[in-house]
Short mmCIF file of C-alpha atoms and ligand atoms in Angstrom, two decimals:
data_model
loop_
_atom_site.label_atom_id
_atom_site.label_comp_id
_atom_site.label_asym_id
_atom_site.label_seq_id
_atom_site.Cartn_x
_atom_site.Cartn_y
_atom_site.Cartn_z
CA UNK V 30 -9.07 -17.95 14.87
CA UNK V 31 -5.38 -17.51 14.40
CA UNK V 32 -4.14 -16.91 11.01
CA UNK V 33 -0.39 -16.99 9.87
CA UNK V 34 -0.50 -14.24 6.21
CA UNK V 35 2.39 -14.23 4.59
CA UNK V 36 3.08 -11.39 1.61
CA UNK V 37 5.76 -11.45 -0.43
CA UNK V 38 4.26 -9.80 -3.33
CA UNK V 39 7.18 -7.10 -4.22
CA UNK V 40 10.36 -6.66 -1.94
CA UNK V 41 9.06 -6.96 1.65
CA UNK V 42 9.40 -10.79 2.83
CA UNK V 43 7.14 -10.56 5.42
CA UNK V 44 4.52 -12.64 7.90
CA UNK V 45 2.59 -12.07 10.84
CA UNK V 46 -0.06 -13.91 13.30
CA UNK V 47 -3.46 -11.85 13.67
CA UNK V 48 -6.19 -13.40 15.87
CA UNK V 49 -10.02 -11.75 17.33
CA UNK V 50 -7.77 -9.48 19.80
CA UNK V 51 -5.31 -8.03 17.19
CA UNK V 52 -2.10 -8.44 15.66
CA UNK V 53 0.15 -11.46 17.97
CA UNK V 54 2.58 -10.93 15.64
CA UNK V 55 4.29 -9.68 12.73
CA UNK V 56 7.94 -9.49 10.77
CA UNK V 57 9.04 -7.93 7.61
CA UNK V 58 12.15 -7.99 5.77
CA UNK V 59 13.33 -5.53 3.12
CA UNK V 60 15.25 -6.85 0.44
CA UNK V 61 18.59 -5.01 -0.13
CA UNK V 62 19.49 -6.31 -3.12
CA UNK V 63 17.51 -4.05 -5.52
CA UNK V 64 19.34 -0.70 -4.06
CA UNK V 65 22.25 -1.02 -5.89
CA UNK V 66 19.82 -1.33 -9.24
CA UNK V 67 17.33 1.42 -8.57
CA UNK V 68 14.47 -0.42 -8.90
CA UNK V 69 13.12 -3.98 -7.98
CA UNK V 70 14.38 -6.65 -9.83
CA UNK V 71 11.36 -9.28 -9.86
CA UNK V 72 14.21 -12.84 -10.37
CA UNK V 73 16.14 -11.33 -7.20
CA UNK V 74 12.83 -10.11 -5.73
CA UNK V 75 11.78 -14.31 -5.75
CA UNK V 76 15.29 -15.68 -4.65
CA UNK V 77 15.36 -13.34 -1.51
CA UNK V 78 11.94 -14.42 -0.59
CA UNK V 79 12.94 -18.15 -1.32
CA UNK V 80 15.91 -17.59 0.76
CA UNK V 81 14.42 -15.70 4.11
CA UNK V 82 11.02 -16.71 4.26
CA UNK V 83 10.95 -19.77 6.67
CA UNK V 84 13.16 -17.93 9.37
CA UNK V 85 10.47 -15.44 8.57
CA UNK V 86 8.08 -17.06 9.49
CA UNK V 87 9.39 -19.34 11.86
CA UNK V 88 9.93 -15.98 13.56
CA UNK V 89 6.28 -14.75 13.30
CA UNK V 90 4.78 -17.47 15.21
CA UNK V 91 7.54 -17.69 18.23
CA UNK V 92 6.46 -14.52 18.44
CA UNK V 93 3.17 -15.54 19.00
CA UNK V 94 3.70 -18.43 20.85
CA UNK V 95 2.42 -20.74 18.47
CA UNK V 96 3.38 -23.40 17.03
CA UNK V 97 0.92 -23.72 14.40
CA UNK V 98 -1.89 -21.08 13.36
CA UNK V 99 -5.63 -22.17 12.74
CA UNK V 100 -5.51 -20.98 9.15
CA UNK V 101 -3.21 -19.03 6.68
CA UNK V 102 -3.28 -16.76 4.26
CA UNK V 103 -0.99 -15.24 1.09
CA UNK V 104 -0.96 -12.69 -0.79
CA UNK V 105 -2.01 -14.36 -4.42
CA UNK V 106 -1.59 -10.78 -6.83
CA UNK V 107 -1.25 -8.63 -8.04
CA UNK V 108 2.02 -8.02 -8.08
CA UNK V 109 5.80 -10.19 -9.58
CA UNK V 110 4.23 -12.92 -10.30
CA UNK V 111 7.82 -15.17 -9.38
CA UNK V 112 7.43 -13.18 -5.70
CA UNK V 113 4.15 -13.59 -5.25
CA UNK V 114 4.27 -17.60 -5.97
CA UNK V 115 6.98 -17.90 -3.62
CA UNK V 116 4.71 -16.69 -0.60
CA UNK V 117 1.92 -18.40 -1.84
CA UNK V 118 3.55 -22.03 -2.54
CA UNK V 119 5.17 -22.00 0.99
CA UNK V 120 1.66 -20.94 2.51
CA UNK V 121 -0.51 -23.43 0.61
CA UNK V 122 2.03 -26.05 0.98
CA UNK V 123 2.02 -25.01 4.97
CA UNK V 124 -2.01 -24.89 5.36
CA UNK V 125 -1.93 -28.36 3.93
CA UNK V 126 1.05 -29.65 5.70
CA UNK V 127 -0.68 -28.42 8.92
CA UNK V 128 -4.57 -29.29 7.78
CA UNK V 129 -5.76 -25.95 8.43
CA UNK V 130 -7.92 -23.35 5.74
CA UNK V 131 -6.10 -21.50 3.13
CA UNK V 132 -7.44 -18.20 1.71
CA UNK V 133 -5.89 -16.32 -1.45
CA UNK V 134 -5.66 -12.81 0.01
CA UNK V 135 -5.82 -9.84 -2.77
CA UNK V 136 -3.13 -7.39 -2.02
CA UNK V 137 -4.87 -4.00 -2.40
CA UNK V 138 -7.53 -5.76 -0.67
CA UNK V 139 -5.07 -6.58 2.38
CA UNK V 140 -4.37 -2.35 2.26
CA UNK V 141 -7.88 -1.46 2.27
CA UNK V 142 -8.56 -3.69 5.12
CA UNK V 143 -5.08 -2.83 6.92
CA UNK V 144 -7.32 0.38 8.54
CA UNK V 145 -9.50 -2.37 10.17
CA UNK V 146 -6.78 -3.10 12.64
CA UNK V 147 -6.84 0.06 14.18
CA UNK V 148 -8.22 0.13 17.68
CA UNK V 149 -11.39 1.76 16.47
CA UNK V 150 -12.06 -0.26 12.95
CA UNK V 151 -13.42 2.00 10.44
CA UNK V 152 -17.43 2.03 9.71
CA UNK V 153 -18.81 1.01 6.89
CA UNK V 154 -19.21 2.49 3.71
CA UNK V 155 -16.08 4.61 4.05
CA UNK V 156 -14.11 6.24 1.52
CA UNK V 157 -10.58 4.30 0.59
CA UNK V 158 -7.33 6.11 -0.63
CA UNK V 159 -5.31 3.27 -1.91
CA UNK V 160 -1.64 5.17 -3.33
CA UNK V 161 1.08 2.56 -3.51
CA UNK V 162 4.26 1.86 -6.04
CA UNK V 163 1.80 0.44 -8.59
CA UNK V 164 -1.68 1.97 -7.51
CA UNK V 165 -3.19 4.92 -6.79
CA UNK V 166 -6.86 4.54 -6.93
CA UNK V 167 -9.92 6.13 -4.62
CA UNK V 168 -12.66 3.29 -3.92
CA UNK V 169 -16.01 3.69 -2.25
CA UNK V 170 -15.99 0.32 0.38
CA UNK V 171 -19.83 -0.10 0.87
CA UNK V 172 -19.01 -3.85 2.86
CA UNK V 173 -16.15 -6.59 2.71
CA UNK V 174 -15.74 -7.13 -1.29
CA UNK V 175 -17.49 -4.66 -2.31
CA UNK V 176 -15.47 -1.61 -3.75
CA UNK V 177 -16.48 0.55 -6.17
CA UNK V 178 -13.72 3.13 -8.47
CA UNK V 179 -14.63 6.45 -7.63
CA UNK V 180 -11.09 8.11 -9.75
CA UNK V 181 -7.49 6.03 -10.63
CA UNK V 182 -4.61 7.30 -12.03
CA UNK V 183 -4.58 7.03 -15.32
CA UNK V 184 -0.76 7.36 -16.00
CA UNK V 185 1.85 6.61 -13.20
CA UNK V 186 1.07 5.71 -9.64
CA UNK V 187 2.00 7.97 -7.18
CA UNK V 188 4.49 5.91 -5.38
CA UNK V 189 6.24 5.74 -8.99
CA UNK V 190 6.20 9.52 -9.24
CA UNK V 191 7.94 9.93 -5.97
CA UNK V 192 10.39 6.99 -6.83
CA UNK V 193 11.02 8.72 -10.09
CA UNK V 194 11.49 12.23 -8.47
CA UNK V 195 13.93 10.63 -6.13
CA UNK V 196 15.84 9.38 -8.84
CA UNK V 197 16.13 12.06 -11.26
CA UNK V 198 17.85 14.03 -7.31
CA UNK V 199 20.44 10.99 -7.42
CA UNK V 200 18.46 10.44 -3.89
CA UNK V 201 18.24 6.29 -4.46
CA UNK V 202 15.78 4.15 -4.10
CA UNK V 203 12.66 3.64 -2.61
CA UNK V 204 12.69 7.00 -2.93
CA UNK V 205 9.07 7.80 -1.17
CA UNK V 206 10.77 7.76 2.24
CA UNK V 207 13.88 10.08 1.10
CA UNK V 208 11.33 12.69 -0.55
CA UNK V 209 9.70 12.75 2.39
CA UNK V 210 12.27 13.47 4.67
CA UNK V 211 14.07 15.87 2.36
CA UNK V 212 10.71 17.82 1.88
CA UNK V 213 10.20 18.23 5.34
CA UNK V 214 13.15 20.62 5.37
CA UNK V 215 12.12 22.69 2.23
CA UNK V 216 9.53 25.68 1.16
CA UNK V 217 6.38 24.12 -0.73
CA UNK V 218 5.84 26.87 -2.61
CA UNK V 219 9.36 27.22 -4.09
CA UNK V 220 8.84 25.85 -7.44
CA UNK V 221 5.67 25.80 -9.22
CA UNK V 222 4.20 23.01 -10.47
CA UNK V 223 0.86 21.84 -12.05
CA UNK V 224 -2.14 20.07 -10.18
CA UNK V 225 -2.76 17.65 -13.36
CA UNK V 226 -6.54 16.89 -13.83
CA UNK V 227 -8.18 19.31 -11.55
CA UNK V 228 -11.81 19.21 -11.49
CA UNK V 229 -11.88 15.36 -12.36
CA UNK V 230 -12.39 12.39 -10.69
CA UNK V 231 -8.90 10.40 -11.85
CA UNK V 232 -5.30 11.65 -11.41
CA UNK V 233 -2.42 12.36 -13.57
CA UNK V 234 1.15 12.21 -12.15
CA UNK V 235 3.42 12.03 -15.30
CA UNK V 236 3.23 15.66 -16.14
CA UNK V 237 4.06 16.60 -12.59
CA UNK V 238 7.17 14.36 -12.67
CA UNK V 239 7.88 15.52 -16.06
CA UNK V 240 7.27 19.11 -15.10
CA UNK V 241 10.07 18.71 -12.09
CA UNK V 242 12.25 17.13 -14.74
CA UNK V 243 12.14 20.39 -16.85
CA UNK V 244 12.48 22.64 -14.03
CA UNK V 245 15.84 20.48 -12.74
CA UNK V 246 17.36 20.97 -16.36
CA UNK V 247 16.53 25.00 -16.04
CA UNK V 248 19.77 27.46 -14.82
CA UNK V 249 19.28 28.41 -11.65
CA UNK V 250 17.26 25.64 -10.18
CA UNK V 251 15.79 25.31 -6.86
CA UNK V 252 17.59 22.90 -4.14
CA UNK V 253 16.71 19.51 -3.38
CA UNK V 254 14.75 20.21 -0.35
CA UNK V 255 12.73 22.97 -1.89
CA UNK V 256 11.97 20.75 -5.34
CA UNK V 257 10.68 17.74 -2.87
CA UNK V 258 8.79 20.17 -1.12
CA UNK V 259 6.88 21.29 -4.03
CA UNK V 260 6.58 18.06 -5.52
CA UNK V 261 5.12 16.60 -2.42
CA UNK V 262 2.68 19.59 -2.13
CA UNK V 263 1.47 19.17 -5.35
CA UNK V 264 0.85 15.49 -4.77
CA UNK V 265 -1.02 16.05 -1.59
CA UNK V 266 -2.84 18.37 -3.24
CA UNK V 267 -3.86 16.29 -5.75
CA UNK V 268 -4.74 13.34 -3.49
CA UNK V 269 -6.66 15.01 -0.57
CA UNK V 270 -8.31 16.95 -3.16
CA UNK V 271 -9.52 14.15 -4.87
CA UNK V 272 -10.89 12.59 -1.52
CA UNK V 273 -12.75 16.04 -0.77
CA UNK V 274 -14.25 15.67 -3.60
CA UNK V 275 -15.77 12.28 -3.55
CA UNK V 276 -16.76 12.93 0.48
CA UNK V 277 -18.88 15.64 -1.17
CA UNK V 278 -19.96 13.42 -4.58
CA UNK V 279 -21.03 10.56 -2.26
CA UNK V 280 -21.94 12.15 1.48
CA UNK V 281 -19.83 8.94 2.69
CA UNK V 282 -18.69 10.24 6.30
CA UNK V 283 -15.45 8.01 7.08
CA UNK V 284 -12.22 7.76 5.15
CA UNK V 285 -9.00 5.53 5.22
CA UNK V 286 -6.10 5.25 3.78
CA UNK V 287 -3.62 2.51 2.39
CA UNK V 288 -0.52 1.84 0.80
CA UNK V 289 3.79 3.02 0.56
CA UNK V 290 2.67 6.48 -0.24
CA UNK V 291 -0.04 6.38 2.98
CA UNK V 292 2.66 6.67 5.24
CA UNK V 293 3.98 10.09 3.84
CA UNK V 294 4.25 12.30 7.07
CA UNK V 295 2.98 15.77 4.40
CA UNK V 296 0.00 13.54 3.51
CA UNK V 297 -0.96 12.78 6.55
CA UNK V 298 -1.31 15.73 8.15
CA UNK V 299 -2.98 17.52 4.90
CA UNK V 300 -5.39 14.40 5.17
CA UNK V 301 -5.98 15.14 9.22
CA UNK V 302 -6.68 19.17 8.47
CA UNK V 303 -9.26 18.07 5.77
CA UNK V 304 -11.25 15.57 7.67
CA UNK V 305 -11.10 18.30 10.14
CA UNK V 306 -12.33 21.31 7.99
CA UNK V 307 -15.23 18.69 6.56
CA UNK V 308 -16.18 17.02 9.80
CA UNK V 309 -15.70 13.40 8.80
CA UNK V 310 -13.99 10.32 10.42
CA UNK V 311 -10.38 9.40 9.27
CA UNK V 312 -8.49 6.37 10.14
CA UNK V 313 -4.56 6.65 9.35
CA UNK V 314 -2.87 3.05 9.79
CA UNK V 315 0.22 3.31 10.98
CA UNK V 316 2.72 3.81 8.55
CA UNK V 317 4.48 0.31 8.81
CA UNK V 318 0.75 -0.75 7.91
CA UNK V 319 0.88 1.34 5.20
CA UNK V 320 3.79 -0.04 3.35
CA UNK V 321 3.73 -3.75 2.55
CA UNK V 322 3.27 -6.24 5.38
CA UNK V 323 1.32 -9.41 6.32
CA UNK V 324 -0.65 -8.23 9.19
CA UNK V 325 -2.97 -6.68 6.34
CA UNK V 326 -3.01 -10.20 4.55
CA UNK V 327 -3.38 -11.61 7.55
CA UNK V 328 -6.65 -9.61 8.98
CA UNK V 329 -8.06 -9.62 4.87
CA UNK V 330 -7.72 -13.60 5.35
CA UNK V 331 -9.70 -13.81 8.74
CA UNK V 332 -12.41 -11.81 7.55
CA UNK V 333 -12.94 -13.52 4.17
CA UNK V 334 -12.27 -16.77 6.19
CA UNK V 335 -15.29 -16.34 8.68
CA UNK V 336 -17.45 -14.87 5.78
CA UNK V 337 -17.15 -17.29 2.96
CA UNK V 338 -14.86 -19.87 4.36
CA UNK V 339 -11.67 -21.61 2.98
CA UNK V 340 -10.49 -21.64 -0.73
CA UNK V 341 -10.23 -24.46 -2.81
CA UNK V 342 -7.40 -26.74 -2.57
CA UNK V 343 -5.88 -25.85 -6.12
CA UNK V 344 -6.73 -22.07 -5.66
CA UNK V 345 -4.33 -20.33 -7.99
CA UNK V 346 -2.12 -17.23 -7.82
CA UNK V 347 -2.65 -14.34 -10.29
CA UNK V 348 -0.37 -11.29 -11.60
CA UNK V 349 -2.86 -9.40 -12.66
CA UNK V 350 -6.25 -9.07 -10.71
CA UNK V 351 -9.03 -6.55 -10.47
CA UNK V 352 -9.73 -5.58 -7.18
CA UNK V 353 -13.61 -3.73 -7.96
O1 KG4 S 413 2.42 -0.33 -0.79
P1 KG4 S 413 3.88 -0.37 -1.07
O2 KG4 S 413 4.82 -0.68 0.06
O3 KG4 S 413 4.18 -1.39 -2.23
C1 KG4 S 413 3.32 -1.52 -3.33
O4 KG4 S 413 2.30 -2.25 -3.20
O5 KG4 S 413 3.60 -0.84 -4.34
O6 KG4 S 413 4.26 1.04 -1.72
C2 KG4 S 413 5.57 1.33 -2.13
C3 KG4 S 413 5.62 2.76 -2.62
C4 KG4 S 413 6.99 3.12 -3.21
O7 KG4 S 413 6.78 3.81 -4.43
C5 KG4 S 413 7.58 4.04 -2.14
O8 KG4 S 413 8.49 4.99 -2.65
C6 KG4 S 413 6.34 4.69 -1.58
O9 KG4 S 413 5.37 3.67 -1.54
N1 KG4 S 413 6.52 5.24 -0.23
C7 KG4 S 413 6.40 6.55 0.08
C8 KG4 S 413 6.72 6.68 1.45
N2 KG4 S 413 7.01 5.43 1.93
C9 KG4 S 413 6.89 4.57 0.89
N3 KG4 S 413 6.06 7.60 -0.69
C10 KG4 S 413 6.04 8.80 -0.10
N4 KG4 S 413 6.34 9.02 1.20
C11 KG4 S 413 6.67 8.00 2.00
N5 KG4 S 413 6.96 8.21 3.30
ZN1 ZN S 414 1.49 -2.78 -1.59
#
């Protein structure tokens, strides 16, 4: 089965064609428009998507040299609600148009699932970091739909402490990516800042941002490259901790990753040295995988689609939606 997902769910307009051998296809478009702001606005967010979304996916099936798909999918929330309907109009109106299934595709379900099209597709139960712009929460996947909340943030999401980090430097915005590459050149241990909630099973990440805003207003401040650097260690420290501890806590063997913050180079490799050190499986998607894109709402659709079939005509979309 062939199934067109489109995801427009924030600021990546973006669709792709995933079938029983893999991906055929897939195209996403970052909206500009928000640079210049600092931030995503959610009424440009919807008018870009309205705007590039056919030649989207127009593109996304020539790709795959098809002209129709067997099924579709959208990404139906969470997320700006005006985005989000924009995606998921177009792809109901599409399914119908072409007489095919339609499936309602929960984004942080499309990143949990985006490890699944990996060559080797992860084993279940695994362990699932899910850190994102508006999410960062460790689930225990036992089987498709069922996720249980081992620890969540309970303050900002870790993709917001990086984008906030990255503003306070005057670095712009998204400023995961610019931290990233701007750590890579500086010493970790240059400033130090707390681990927030050690010893528990949720994070914190507003006293670490706040504690880099207070060192930044100090005389005789560390450079750029040195605060990212300690910023991101403390946030990989946090994180792969926090998956350590639940591979011990549960004696779950396999972990994966999703999510913006999922394709930070520093947590990667901290994540490869601890499945290492504890002997378990890991399964990194590759970074564009990580970020937002429509091969993950793509493969979530097929695999809901051949396990409970197609949703109901009048299936609706949702900002806010619980995931566990
Ligand atoms: O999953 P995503 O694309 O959208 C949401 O669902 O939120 O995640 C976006 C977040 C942003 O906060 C962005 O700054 C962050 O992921 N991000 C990164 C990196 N790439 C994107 N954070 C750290 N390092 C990166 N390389
Ligand atoms: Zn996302």
């Amino acid at each position: 089965m062939r199934v067109l997902g489109l995801e427009t769910s924030c600021d990546e307009t973006a669709a792709a064609v995933v079938d029983e051998t893999g991906v055929r296809s897939e195209l996403a478009w970052t909206q500009e428009v928000h640079a210049a702001w600092g931030g995503v606005v959610p009424e440009l967010a919807a008018r870009a998507h309205l705007e590039r979304l056919g030649a989207v996916v127009a593109a996304a099936l020539s790709e795959a040299g098809i002209a129709r798909p067997d099924a579709v999918a959208a990404t139906a929330g969470p997320g700006l609600i005006g985005a989000v309907l924009v995606g998921f109009s177009a792809a109901r109106a599409l399914a119908s148009a072409w007489d095919v299934p339609f499936k309602a595709v929960h984004h942080l379900e499309g990143h949990l699932l985006a490890a699944q099209l990996e060559p080797v597709s992860p084993p279940w139960p695994h362990l699932c970091l899910i850190v994102s712009g508006g999410h960062t929460t460790l689930y225990r996947a036992e089987a498709l739909g069922q996720y249980r909340v081992l620890g969540a943030s309970v303050d900002d999401a870790a993709g917001e402490a990086y984008d906030k980090v990255a503003r306070m430097l005057g670095l712009g915005y998204p400023g995961g990516p610019l931290v990233d590459a701007l750590a890579a050149e500086g010493d970790p241990h240059a400033v130090a800042l707390p681990r927030p909630l050690q010893g528990h099973d949720d994070m914190s990440f507003s006293g670490l941002k706040t504690a880099v805003r207070q060192h930044l207003e100090r005389p005789g401040r560390a450079s750029d490259a040195d605060v990212c650097a300690s910023f991101q260690a403390a946030v990989v420290d946090v994180l792969v901790g926090r998956v350590e501890r639940a591979v011990r806590a549960t004696g779950v063997r396999h972990v994966t990753v999703g999510g913006g913050v999922a394709a930070n180079r520093g947590l990667r490799a901290a994540l490869i040295a601890s499945a290492g050190r504890l002997g378990v499986g890991l399964t990194l998607p590759a970074p564009s995988r990580c970020t937002d894109n429509a091969a993950m709402i793509a493969v979530a659709g097929r695999m809901r689609l051949l396990r409970e079939g197609p949703d109901a005509a009048d299936v609706g979309a949702r900002a806010a939606w619980s995931l566990a």
